[in-house]
Amino acid sequence: MNDKGEICAVESVIITSKLDCRPSRGPDFEAENRALAVLAQTVGTNPGGLLQQLVEEVMALTRCDSAGISILEPGSEHGVFRWVATTGAWSPYRNGTMLREESPCGEAIARETILLMKHPERVFPALLQAEPGIGEVLLAPFQIDGVAGGTVWAIKHGPDDQFDREDARVLQSLIHFASAAHKSEGRYRALFEAVSHGIAINRLVRDKQGSVVDAQYLELNPAYEEQTGLNRAAATGRLASEIFPLFYRLWLETAERVVATGQSERLEEFVADTGRWFTFNIAPFNGRDLFAVLYEDITDRKRAEVALQESEETLAADLANTELLRELAERLVTEENIGAIYNEILSAAMIIAQGDAGTVQTLDPEAKSLTLLTTRNFPRTINDRFTAVDASSRTACGIVLKTGQRAFVDFADEPDDTGCALLVDAGFQTALAVPLTSRSGKQLGMLNIHWHTAGHRSTERELRFLDLIARQAADLIEQRQAQSVLRESEERFRLIVDTARDYAIFATDREGRIITWPTGAQTVFGWTEAEALGQPSAMAFTPEDRANRVPEEERTKAAASGFAPDVRWHQRKDGRRILIEGSMRSLINERGVMTGFLKIGQDVTERHATERALAESESRFRQFANGTANVLWIRDAATLRMEFASPAFETTYGRACHDMGGTSSLRCWGRMIVREDRKGVFQNIRRVRAGERVDQEFRIRRATDGALRWIHDTGFPLLDGDGGIRAVAGVAADVTETRELADRQDVLVAELQHRTRNLIAVVRSISDKTLRGAASLDDFKVRFRCRLEALARVQGLLSRTTSVEKVSFDDLLRSELAALGADGQGAKVTLDGPDGVPLRSSMVQTLALALHELATNADKYGALSTANPDGRLAVRWHVDPAGDDSPRLHVEWQENGVKMLQAGALPRGGGYGRELIERALPYQLHAQTTYELCDDGVRCTIALPISGQGGAVEYDL
C-alpha cells in the first residue's frame, strides 16, 4: 500500500539484491556452533521446545527485534499460516494465524528462496494489525516431509536498521533444524539426518567400580562421516578408544564432566588420529550416561589462521626492513664520511639478505674495473685478491659488470676461475651481486652478498628490499659525488663573493630558486644558507611586489637582455624592509645556454637614515656616559677646555665640571691633584696632545670631604677625518679601594713568607728529633716520611682556610685516621664530639703532628693494629667555654683491648710522639696534657685554648 492507500506490486518491497551491496560483518562460527549445540541438546531433552529454541537462537545470531516460525496448515482456499513459535517484540502473537495470500511467508515458499523485504505491509496490509511495524523482514522457507511447508522469519522494526549477508547465511544454516523438526520423533530423525554438522550420540562405559573407562558410539548422522572421514556404519557401536586411540582420553574426560554437571562444554583440538582440527560441542543427552557430540571440521579455518600468521610475520619482517631502510636513509643523509656511507649500506644489505659476508665496490669508468671500498667478514687474502675486479672475472660482480643485471653465482660451477676457487677455499659457496646504477643508467658500483651455503637464493621479498637499498645507495652516492663537484664550484665562488660582505651576491636557477647564498647575502637578508638554498628568490621581495609578479618580470627581462636593474625595497627574514640597489644578470654556460641568474645588491637603507642613526648614536653615548661609574672626559686639543665630562666626574672629584669656570677649568682641576703628582700629570697630558696613549695613576684631594683618593686615568687623542688631533679624551676611575686591596695582598704575601719559614723550622725540628729516635736509616726514612705526610695533610687543610673558614678539629682528626685507613673500621673506632670546632692556623701543625703520632702508634701497636683484633679506639672531645682566658678544647684519646708489654720490656717506638704531647704541646699551645700506658691501652688527654694568644715561640720544636 503506497501513500495513496493503493496496494503495491510485491516486487516493489523485495530488496534481496541489496544484501550483496551492503557491508557485512564477519562470520562468528563459535557463536553459531554454540547455538547448534543448544539445539542439539534441546532435541534430546525437550523435543517439543525445539522450534521455540530455534527462533530464540535466530534472534540472538541475527540481532533482530522479532523472530518466528510460520507453519502452513490447511484452511480457507490456499491455506493458513500459524505462528507456532515467536520471540522478541512479536512474542504476543504466538499461535496467531494469517491467510497465505495475506502473508509474505507465502512468497518465500512459492519462490523457494530466501527473501529480504522492506515495509511488506505496503503489499500485505494485514501486517498492519501487528505492532510494532516492520522495517525489514528476512524470510527463509523450509520443508516438512519433503514439502515446503513453513518459513523462518526475522524482523528489524527500526526504520534505519538493516540485515546483511551474514544474517542471511546464519538463517539458512539454522533452517535445516527448522525443516527437520515439527513436534515428533520423526521430525527429530529428519533433523538428525539433515543437519550439516556431525552428530554422535554416545554412552559412557564404566568398569565394575563405576569409573568411566571409555565411550560407545550409539548413533551417528551422515554429516559425521563427511566431517571426520570415518565410515558411519563401521563406527556405530564401537568404542571411542578404538576410533580415536590417540585423542579419546581428553575427549572422554570432558564427556564425563558434562554428564556429571549437566553443563555443555566446547573443545577445539587437533585430532592426530585424523590429522585434522575439530570443534567438539559436548552436551548431556536424554538418559543416564548419554551425551551428544556436535562435530565441525575447522581444519581449513586453522590453515587460514596459520597462513594469516605467516602473512603477518612476513608483513612484520617487511615493516622491519622498511624501518631499516628509513633509518639508513636518515643516517646517510647526515653522514659526511663517504667510507661510513658504504659501511652503512653494506650493513643494511647483509641484515636483509642474512648474508655471511659482503663488499661494496665503486666503478672506475676509465679503467672499467671495480675497486673495493669496504668489506665485511672476509679474510685478508680475499680482500687483497678483490681490490680490483674487471669484467673477465666469473665472480658475481664480474658478471654483473658485464651484463649490468643482478646475478647469483655458485662458485663450485666455476672451477677454472681463480677468484671463485679462492672464495671456495675461504668457505664461501654462493654470491649475489647487485649493480649500483644511477637513474640515468650510469653504473656507479656494486653491492655483493656472500653465503657459506651452496645454492643459496634470496627470496623475492629480500631481493625487492636489496633493490631498494641499491637504488637508495646509488642515489646517495651520485648525490654525494654531485655535491662534491658543487662544493668545489661553490668554494671558488665564495672566494670571490666573501670579500664583498656588504653586498648580497647570490645565484639562482632558471626558475629563480636560490642555488648559492654567500655570507654577504646572509648578512643583508638574514636567512642562513640552510634556510635559503632551494627557496625562491622572491622570498626577499615585499608582499606587494610578489603579488604584482615583479620577481618574474625581473627574470624575464634579464633573460631577454642579459640585465635587469633591481633598485627597490626588499624584505628581510625578520620582516624589516631594506632598500636594495643592485641588478640581475643572466648566467650563460660555455654552450651558450642560460643556466640561471646572478643577483648583486647593496643595502643602502642606512644611507637614508644617517642623520637619525647619528642622533641615536649620540643618545646611546650619553646614556652610556650617564650610566657608567667611570669619568669620561673630552678636552679641546688646542685650549684644553673641557668639552664633555660625564656625571661621574662630580662623584669622583667632589665638584661638578661646570663649576670650575670655563678655560680655567684645567687649573682648577689641577689644584685638586696632590702637589707631588701634579707635575707628572700635566706632562702626561702634553704627551696625549702629541698623539700618545697614556695610562697614569695620581692622587687627589676630593673637594667635598678632602679625602685622599687614587685616580687611574687613560688618556688618548681623538683624530679628525684628516688624521689630525682634534681633541684629547680619557677614562678615569677611582681606584682607591683597588690600591688598598693590593696593599693587603702584600701583607698576605709577607704572612705567607713567614708561614713558609715556620714550616721549614717545623720540618727541621721533625728531622732532628726523628733522627735521634731512629734505630737505623731505614727506620728514619719510614718515620720521617709518615710525619712529612701528616704535615702535608695539615698544609692541605690550611690551604683551604680563609679569614672566615678555619680548620676544624674533627676535619683534622678524620684526616689523620683516613690516612691510616681507620675511617672505615666501623665499630673499632668511635668519634664523639661536636663538628666544626675551629682551630687557629698557628696551632694546626703541632696538634696535627700529635694526633698523627697517636694514630700511628695505635695502628702499629695499639687498638687499630691487626695484632689486637679486640682493640677499640674512642676519641671524644668537647669545648669548655668557661676557661680562664678563652674557650678550651678538651680531647680524650682512649684505647682498649690492647695487649700491652710486660713490665720491664723495652718500649715500642722512639718516644717522639710522647715527647711531642707532654712537652711541645704545653710549651707552644699552652696545653695541659696527660699520657698514660694503661693495662689494656693508651689513654691521652689534651686541653688547649682555641682562641687568643698561643705560645711564645711558634713551630719551634
Short mmCIF file of C-alpha atoms in Angstrom, two decimals, residues 381-382 385 411 414-429:
data_model
loop_
_atom_site.label_atom_id
_atom_site.label_comp_id
_atom_site.label_asym_id
_atom_site.label_seq_id
_atom_site.Cartn_x
_atom_site.Cartn_y
_atom_site.Cartn_z
CA THR A 381 93.56 -12.97 1.20
CA ILE A 382 90.11 -12.31 -0.28
CA ARG A 385 92.58 -10.51 -4.35
CA PHE A 411 81.38 -20.74 -7.15
CA GLU A 414 83.24 -22.02 -11.99
CA PRO A 415 86.28 -24.15 -11.03
CA ASP A 416 88.52 -22.56 -13.67
CA ASP A 417 88.08 -19.01 -12.29
CA THR A 418 90.82 -18.26 -9.77
CA GLY A 419 88.62 -15.79 -7.92
CA CYS A 420 85.82 -18.33 -7.49
CA ALA A 421 88.27 -21.02 -6.40
CA LEU A 422 89.76 -18.67 -3.82
CA LEU A 423 86.28 -17.92 -2.42
CA VAL A 424 85.52 -21.65 -2.17
CA ASP A 425 88.77 -22.21 -0.28
CA ALA A 426 87.69 -19.47 2.12
CA GLY A 427 84.41 -21.32 2.79
CA PHE A 428 82.05 -19.32 0.55
CA GLN A 429 79.75 -21.10 -1.91
#
